[in-house]
PDB file of C-alpha atoms in Angstrom:
ATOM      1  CA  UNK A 788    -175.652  47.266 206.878  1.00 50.00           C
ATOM      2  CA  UNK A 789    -178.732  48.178 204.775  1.00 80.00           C
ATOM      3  CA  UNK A 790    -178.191  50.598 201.308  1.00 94.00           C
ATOM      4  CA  UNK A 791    -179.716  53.745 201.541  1.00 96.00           C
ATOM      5  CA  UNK A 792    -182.538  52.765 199.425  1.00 97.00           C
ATOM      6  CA  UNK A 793    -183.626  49.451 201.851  1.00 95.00           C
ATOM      7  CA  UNK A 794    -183.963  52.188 204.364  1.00 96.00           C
ATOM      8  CA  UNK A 795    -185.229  54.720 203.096  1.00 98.00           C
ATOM      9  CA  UNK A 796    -188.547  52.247 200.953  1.00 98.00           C
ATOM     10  CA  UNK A 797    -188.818  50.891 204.312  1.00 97.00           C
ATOM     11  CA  UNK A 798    -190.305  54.033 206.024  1.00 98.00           C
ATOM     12  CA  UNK A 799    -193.939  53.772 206.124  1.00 98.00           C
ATOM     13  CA  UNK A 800    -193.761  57.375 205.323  1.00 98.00           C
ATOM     14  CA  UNK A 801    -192.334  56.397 201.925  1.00 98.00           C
ATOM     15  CA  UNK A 802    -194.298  53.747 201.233  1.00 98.00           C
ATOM     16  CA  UNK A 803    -197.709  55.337 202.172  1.00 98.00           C
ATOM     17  CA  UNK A 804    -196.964  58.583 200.397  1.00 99.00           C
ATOM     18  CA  UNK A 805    -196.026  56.462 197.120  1.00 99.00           C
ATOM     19  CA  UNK A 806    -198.969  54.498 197.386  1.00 98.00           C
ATOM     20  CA  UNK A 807    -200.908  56.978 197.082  1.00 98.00           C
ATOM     21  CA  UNK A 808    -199.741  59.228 194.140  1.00 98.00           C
ATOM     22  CA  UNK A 809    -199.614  55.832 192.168  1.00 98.00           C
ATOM     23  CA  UNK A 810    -203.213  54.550 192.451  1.00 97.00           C
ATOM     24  CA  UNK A 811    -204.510  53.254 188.919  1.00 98.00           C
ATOM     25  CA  UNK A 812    -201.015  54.431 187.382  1.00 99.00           C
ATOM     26  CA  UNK A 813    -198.621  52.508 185.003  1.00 98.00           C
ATOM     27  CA  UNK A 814    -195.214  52.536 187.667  1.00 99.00           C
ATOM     28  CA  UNK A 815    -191.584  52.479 186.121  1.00 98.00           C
ATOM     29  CA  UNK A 816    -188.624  51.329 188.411  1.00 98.00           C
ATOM     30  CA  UNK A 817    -184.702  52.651 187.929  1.00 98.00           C
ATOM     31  CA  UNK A 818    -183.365  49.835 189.435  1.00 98.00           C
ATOM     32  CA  UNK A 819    -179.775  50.342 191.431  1.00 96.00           C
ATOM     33  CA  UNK A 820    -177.852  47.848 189.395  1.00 96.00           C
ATOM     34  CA  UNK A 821    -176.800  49.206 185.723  1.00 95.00           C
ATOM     35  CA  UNK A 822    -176.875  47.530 182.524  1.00 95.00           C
ATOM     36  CA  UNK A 823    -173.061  47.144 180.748  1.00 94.00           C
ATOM     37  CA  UNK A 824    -173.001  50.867 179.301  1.00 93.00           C
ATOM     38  CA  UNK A 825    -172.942  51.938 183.006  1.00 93.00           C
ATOM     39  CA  UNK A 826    -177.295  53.255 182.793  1.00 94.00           C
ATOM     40  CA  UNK A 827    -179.478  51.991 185.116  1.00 96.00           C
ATOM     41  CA  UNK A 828    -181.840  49.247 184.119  1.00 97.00           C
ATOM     42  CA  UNK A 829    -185.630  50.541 183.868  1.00 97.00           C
ATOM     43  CA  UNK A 830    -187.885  48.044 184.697  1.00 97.00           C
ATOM     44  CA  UNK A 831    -192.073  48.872 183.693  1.00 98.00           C
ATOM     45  CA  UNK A 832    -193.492  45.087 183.335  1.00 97.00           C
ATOM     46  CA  UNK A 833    -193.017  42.267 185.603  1.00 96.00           C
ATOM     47  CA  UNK A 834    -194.487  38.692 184.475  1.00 93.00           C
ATOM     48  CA  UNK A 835    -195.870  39.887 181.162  1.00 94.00           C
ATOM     49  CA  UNK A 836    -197.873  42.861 183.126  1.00 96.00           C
ATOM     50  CA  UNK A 837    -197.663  46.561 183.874  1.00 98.00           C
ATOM     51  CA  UNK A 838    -196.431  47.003 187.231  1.00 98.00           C
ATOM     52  CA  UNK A 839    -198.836  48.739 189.513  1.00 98.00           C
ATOM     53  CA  UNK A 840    -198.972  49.580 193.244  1.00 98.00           C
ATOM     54  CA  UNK A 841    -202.317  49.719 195.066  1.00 96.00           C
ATOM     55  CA  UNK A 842    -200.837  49.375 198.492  1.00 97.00           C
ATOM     56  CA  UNK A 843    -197.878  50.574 200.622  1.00 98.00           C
ATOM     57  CA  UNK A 844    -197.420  46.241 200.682  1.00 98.00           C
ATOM     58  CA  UNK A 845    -196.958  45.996 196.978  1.00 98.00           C
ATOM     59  CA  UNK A 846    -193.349  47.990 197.825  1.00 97.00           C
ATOM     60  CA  UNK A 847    -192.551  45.210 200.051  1.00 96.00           C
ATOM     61  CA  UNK A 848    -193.129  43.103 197.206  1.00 96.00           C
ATOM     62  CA  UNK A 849    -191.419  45.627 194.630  1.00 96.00           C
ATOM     63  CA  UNK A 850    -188.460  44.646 196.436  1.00 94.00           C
ATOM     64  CA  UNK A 851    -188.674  40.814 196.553  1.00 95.00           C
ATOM     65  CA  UNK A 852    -189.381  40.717 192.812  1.00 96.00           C
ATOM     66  CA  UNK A 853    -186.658  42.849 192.188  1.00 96.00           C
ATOM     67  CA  UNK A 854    -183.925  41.767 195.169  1.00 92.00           C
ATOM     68  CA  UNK A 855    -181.230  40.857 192.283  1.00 95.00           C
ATOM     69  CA  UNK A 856    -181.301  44.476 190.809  1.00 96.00           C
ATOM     70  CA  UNK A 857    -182.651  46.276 193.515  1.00 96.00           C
ATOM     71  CA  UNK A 858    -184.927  49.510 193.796  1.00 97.00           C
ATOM     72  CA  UNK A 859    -183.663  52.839 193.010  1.00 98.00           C
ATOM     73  CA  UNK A 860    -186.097  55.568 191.991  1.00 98.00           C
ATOM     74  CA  UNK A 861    -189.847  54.956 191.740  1.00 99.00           C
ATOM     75  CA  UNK A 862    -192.127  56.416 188.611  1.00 99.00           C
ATOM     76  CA  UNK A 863    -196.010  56.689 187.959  1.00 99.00           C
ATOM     77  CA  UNK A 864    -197.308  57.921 184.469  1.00 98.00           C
ATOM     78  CA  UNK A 865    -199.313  60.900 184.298  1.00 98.00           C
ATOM     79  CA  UNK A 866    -202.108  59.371 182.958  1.00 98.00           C
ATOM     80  CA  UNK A 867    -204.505  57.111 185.064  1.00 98.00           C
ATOM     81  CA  UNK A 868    -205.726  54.012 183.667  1.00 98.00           C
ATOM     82  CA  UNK A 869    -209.645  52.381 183.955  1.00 97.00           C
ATOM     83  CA  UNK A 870    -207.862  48.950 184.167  1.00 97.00           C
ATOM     84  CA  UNK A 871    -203.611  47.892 184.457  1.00 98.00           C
ATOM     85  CA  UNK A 872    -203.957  44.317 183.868  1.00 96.00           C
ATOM     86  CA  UNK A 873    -202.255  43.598 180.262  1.00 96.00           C
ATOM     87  CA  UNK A 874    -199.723  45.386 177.776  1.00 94.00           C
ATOM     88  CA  UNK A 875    -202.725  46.665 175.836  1.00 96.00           C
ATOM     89  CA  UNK A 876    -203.912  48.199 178.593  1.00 97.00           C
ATOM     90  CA  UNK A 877    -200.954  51.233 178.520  1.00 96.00           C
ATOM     91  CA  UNK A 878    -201.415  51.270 174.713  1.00 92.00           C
ATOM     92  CA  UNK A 879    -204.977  52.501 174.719  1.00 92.00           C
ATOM     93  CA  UNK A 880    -205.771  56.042 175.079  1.00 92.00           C
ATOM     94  CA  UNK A 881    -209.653  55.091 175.580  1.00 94.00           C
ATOM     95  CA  UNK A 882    -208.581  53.459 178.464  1.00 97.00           C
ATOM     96  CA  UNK A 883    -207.115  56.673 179.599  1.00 97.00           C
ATOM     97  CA  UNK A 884    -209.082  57.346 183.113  1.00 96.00           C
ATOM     98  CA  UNK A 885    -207.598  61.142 184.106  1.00 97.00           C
ATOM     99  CA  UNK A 886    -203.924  62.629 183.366  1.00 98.00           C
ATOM    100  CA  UNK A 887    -202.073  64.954 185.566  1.00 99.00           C
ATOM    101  CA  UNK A 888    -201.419  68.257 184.036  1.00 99.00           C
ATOM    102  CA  UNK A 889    -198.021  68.706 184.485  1.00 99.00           C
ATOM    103  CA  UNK A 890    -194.681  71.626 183.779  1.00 99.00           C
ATOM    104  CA  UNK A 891    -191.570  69.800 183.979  1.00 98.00           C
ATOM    105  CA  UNK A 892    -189.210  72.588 185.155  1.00 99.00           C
ATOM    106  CA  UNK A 893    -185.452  71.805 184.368  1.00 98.00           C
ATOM    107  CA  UNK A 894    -182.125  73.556 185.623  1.00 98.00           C
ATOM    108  CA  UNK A 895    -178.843  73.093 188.058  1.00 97.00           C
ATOM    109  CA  UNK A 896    -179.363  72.373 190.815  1.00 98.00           C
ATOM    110  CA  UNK A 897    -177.352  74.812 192.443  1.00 97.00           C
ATOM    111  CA  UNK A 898    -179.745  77.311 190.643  1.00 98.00           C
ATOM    112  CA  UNK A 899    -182.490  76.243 192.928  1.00 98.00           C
ATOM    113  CA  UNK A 900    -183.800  79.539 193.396  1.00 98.00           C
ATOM    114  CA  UNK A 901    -184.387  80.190 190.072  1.00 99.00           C
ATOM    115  CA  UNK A 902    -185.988  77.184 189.442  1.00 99.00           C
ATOM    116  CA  UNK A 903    -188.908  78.540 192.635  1.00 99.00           C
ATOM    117  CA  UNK A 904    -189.228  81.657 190.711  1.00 99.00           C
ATOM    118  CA  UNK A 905    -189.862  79.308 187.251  1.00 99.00           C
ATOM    119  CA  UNK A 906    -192.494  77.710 189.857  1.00 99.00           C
ATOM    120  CA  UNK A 907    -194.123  80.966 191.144  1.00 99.00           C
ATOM    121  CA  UNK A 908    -194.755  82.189 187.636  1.00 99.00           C
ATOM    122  CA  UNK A 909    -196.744  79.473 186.703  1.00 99.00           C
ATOM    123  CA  UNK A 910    -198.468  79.171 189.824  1.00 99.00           C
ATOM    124  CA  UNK A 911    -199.332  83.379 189.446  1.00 99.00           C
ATOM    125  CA  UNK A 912    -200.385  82.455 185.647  1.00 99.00           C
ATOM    126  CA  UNK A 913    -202.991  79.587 186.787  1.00 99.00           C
ATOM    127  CA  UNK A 914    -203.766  81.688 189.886  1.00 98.00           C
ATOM    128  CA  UNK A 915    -204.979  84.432 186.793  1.00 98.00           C
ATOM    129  CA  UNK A 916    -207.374  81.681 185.344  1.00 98.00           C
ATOM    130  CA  UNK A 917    -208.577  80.902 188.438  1.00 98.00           C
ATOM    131  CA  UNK A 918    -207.545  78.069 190.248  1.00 98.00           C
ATOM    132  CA  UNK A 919    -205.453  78.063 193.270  1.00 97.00           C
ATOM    133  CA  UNK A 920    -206.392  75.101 195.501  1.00 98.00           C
ATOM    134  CA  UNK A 921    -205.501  72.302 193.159  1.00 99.00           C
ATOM    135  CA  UNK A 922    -201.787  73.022 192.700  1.00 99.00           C
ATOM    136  CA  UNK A 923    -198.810  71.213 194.143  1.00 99.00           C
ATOM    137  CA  UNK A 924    -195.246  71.185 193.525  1.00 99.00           C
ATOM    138  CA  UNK A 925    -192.797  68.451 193.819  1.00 99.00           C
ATOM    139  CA  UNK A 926    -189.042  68.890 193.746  1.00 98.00           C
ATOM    140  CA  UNK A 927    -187.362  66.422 191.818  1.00 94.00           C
ATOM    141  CA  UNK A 928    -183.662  65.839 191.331  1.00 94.00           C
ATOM    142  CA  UNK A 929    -182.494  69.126 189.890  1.00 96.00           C
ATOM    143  CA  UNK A 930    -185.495  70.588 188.882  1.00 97.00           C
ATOM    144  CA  UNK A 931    -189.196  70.640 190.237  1.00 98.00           C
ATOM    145  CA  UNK A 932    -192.611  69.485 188.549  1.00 99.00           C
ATOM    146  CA  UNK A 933    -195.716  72.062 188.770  1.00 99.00           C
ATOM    147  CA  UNK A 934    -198.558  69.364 189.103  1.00 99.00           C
ATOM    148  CA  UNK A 935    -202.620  70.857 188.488  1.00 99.00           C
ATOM    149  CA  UNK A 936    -204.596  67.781 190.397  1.00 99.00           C
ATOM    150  CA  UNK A 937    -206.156  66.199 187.931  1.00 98.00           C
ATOM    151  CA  UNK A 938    -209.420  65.935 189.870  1.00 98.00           C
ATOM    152  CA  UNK A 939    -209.912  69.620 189.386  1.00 98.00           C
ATOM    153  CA  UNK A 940    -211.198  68.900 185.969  1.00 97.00           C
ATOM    154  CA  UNK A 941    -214.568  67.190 185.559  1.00 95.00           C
ATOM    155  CA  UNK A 942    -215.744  65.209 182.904  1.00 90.00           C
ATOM    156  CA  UNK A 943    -217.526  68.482 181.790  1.00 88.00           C
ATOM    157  CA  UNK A 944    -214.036  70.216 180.538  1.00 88.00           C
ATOM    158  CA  UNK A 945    -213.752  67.151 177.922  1.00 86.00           C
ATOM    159  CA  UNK A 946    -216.309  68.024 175.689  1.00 81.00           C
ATOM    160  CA  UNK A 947    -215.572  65.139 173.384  1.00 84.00           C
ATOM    161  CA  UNK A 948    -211.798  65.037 174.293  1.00 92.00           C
ATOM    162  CA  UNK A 949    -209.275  62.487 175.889  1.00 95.00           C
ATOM    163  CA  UNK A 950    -208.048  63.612 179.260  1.00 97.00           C
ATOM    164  CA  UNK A 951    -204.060  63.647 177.795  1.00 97.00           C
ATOM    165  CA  UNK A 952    -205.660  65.879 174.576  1.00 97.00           C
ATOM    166  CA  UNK A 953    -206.860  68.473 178.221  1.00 97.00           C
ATOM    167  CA  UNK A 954    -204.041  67.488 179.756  1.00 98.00           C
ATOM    168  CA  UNK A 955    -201.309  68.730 176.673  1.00 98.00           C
ATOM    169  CA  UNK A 956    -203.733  71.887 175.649  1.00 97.00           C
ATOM    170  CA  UNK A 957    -203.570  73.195 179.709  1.00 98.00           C
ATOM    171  CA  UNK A 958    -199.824  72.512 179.727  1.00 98.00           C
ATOM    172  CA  UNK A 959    -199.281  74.421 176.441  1.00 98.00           C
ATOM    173  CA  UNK A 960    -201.221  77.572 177.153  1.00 98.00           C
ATOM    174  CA  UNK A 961    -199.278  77.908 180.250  1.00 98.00           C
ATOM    175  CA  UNK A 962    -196.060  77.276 179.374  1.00 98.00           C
ATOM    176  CA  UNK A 963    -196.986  80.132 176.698  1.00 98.00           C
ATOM    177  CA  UNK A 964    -198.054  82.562 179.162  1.00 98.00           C
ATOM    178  CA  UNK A 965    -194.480  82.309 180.785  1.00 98.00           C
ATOM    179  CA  UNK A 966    -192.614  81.549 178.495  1.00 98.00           C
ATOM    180  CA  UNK A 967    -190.874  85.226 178.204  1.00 97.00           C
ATOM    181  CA  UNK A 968    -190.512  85.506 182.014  1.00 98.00           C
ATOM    182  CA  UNK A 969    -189.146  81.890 182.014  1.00 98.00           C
ATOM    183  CA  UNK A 970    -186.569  83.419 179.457  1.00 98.00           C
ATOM    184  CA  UNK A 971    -186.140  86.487 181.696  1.00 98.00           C
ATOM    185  CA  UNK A 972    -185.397  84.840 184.447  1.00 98.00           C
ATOM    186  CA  UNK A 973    -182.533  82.463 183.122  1.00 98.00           C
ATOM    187  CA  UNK A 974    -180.715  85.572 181.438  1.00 98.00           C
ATOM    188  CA  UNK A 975    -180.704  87.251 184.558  1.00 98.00           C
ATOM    189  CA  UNK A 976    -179.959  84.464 186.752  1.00 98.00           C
ATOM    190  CA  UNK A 977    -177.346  82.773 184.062  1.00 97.00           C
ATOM    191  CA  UNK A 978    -178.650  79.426 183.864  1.00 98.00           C
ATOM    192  CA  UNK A 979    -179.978  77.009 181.982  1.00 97.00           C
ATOM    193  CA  UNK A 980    -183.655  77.321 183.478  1.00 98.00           C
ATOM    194  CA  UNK A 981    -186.236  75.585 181.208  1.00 98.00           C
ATOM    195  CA  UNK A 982    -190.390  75.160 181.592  1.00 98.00           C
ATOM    196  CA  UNK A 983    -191.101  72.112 179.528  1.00 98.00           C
ATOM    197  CA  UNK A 984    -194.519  70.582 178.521  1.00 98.00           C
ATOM    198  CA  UNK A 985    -193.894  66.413 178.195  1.00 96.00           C
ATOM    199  CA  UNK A 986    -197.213  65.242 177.707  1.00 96.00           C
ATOM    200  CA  UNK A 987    -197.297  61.799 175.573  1.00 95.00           C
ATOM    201  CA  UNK A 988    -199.211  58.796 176.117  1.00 93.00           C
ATOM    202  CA  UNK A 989    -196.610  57.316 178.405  1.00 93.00           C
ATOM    203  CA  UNK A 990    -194.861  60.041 180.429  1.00 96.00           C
ATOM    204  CA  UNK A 991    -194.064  59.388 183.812  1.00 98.00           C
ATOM    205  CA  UNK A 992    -192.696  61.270 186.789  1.00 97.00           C
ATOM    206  CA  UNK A 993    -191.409  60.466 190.185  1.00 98.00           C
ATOM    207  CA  UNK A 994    -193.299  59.533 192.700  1.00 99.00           C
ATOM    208  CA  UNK A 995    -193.654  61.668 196.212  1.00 99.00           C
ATOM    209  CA  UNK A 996    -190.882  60.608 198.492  1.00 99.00           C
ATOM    210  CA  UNK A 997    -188.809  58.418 195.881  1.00 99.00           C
ATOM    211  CA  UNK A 998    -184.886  58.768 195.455  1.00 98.00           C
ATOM    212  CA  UNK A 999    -183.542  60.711 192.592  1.00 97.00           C
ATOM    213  CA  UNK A1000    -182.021  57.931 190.160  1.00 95.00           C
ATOM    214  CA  UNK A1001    -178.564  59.511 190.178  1.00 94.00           C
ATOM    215  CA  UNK A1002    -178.444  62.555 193.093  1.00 95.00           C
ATOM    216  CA  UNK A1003    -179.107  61.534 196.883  1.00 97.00           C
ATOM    217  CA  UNK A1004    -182.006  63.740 197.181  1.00 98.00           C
ATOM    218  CA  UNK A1005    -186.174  62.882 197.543  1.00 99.00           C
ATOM    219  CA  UNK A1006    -189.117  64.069 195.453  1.00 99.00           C
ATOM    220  CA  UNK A1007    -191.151  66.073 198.068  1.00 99.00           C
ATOM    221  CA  UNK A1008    -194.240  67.596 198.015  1.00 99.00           C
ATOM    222  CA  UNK A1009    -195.094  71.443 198.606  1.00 99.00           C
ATOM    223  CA  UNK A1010    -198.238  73.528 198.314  1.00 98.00           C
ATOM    224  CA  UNK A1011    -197.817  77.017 196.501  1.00 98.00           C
ATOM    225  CA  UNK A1012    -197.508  78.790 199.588  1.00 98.00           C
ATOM    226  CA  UNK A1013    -194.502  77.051 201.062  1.00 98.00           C
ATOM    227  CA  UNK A1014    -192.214  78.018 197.908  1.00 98.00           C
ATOM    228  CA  UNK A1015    -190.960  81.358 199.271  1.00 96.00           C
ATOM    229  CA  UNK A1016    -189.409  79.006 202.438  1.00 98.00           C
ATOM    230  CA  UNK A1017    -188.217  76.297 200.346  1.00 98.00           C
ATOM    231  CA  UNK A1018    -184.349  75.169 201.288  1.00 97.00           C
ATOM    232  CA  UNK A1019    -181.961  72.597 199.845  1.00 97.00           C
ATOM    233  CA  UNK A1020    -181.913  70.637 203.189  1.00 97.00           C
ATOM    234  CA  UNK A1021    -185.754  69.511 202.451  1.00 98.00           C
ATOM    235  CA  UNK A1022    -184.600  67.076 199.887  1.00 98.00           C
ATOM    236  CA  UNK A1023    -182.103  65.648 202.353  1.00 98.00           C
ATOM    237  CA  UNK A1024    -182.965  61.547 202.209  1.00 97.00           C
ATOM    238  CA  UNK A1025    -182.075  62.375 206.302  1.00 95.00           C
ATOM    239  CA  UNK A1026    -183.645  65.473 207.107  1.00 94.00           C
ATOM    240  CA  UNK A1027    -186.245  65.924 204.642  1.00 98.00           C
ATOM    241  CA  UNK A1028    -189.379  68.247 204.816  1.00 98.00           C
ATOM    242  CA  UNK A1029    -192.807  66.767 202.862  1.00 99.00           C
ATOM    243  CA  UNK A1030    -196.238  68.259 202.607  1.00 98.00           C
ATOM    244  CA  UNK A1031    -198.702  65.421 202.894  1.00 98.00           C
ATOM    245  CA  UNK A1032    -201.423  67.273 201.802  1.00 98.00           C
ATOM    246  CA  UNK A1033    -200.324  67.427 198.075  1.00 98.00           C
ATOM    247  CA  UNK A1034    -203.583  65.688 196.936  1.00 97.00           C
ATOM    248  CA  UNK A1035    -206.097  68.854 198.209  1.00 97.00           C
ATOM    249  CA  UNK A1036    -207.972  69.853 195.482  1.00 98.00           C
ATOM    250  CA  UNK A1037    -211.342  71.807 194.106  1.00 98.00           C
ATOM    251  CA  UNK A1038    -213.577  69.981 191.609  1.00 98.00           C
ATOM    252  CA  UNK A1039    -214.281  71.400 188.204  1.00 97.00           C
ATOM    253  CA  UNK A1040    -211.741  74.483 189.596  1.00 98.00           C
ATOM    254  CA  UNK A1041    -209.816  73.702 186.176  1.00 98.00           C
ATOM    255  CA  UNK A1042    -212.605  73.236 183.847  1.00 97.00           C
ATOM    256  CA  UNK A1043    -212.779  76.770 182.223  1.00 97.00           C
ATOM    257  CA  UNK A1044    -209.341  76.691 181.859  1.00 98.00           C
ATOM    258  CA  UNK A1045    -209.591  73.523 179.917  1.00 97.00           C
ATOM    259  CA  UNK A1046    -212.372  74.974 177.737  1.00 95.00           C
ATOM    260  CA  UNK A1047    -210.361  78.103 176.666  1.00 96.00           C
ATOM    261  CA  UNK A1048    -207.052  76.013 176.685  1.00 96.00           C
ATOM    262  CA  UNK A1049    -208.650  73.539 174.245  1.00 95.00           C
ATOM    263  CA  UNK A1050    -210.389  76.175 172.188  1.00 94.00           C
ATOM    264  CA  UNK A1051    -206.734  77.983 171.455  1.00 96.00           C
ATOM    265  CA  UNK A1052    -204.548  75.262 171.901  1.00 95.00           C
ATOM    266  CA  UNK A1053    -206.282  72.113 170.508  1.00 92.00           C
ATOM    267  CA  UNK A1054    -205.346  68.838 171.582  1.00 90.00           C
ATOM    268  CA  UNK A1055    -201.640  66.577 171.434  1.00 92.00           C
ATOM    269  CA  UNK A1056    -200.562  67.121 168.283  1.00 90.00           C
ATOM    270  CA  UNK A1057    -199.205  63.663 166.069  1.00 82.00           C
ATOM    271  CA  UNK A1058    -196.687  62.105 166.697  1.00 66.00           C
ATOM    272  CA  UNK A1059    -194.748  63.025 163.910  1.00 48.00           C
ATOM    273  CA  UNK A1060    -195.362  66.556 163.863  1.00 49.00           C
ATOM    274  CA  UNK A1061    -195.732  67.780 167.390  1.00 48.00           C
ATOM    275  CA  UNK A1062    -195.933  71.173 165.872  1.00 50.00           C
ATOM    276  CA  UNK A1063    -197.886  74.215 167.396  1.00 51.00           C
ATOM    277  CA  UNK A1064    -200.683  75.012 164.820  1.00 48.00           C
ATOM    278  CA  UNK A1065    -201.688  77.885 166.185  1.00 50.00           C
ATOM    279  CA  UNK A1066    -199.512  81.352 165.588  1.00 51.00           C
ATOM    280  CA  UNK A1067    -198.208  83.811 168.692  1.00 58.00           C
ATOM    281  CA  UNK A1068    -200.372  83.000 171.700  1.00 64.00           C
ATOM    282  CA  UNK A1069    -201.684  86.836 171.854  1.00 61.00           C
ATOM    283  CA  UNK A1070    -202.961  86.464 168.680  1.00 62.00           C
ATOM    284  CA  UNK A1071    -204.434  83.003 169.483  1.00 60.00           C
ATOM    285  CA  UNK A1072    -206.666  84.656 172.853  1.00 60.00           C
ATOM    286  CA  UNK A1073    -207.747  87.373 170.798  1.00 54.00           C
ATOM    287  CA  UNK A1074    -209.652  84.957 168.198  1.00 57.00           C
ATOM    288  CA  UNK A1075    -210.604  82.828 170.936  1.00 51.00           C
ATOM    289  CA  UNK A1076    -212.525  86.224 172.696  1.00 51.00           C
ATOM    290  CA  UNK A1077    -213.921  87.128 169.109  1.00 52.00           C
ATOM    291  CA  UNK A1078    -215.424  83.887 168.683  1.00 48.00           C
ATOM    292  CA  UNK A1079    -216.928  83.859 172.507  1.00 50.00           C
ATOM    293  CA  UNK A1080    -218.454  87.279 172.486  1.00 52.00           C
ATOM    294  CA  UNK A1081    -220.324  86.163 168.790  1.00 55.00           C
ATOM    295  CA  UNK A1082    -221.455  83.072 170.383  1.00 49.00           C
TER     296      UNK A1082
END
């Protein structure tokens, strides 16, 4: 009898939908068999190389490469790369193509409705700067990723910039904007609800349709306005619901965001710091405004 995960990577569904959220993306593989501290083995290069997957085929071949340790939980980095050919390649930033704006959104799962509310605040807070049609949501294990399509920014909103320096400044500002709601909502709900922003060079999240590494549960899709009807039983591997039309998006709908996101944020801080150098966020807008009204 097949595992769960040989049937569930052999759906064309799956395969298609991962396929296509990994395109020109640096994948990471949590295999099913564990290394000897009981964690499962990660897997990012194969033959000296990055692994990529340009085709619902290269899953097929996922699994033959990988038959001894077998296939868990599918990743894709944020970032999207002009070329995936040699180590080098996921050590340049220059070779940095677009990144996904994303909030990682963390809690219990049994909190699941708090988590949607975490998920409707920052979808109201973009919604205020503007953009509504590039947003889509994907549930993921406990928690849930807010995802701004990275498409919605143009080459225009870099002004000079790498996409992850957009990418982290976006994030930031956001997660600002909510924070105190975000804080709100966990005292009133008691839990441990958290809006994170994990932009770095090589962050990856699940792809559409993958297993969870640990929980029985898939990474769907939603748009904004299927939230208020989400239900546990949509992450069922055997029942589950998934919008296909995650990748909609508006051009350039993001690109004033990125310019005042930039302006009061700045870009990923070092490495070693990763400290905000800007004060209280209020305070932040209000010199931004000063210094657009002199201009």
């Amino acid at each position: 009898m097949n595992s769960l995960e040989q049937q569930h990577y052999s759906r064309l569904d799956v395969k298609h939908e991962i396929a296509r959220f990994a395109q020109k993306r640096w994948i990471g593989i949590h295999c099913i068999k564990r290394d000897a501290e009981g964690n499962r083995i990660m897997i990012r290069y194969l033959n000296g190389k990055p692994i990529t997957i340009s085709s619902p085929n290269d899953i097929d071949l996922l699994w033959q490469n990988l038959r001894d340790k077998g296939v868990r939980t599918i990743y894709a980095t944020a970032a999207k790369y002009h070329k995936l050919i040699s180590i080098e390649d996921v050590k340049s930033i220059t070779n940095m193509l677009l990144y996904t704006p994303t909030w990682d959104i963390d809690n219990d799962f049994n909190h699941w409705k708090s988590t949607i509310k975490a998920c409707l605040e920052i979808i109201e807070a973009l919604k205020d700067e503007g953009i509504e049609k590039s947003i889509y949501v994907k549930w993921s294990g406990d928690g849930a990723h807010v995802h701004l399509h990275e498409k919605a920014l143009t080459n225009k909103s870099l002004k000079g910039r790498t996409p992850i320096d957009v990418a982290y400044a976006i994030v930031e500002y956001i997660r600002l904007k909510v924070e105190p709601r975000i804080q709100e909502i966990a005292v009133r709900d008691e839990c441990n609800l958290k809006v994170e922003n994990k932009i770095d060079r090589q962050r990856m999240f699940t792809c559409p349709l993958s297993l969870h590494r640990d929980n029985d549960r898939v990474c769907i899709c939603m748009k904004p306005n299927q939230l208020q009807h989400f239900k546990p039983s949509w992450v069922n591997p055997k029942t589950y619901y998934h919008n296909s039309e995650w990748d909609y998006y508006e051009e350039g709908e993001a690109d004033q965001l990125a310019e005042k996101a930039i302006s009061i944020i700045g870009g990923l801080p070092p490495r070693k710091t990763r400290r905000r150098k800007y004060s209280k966020l209020d305070e932040a807008i209000l010199r931004w405004l000063r210094i657009s009204n002199d201009m």
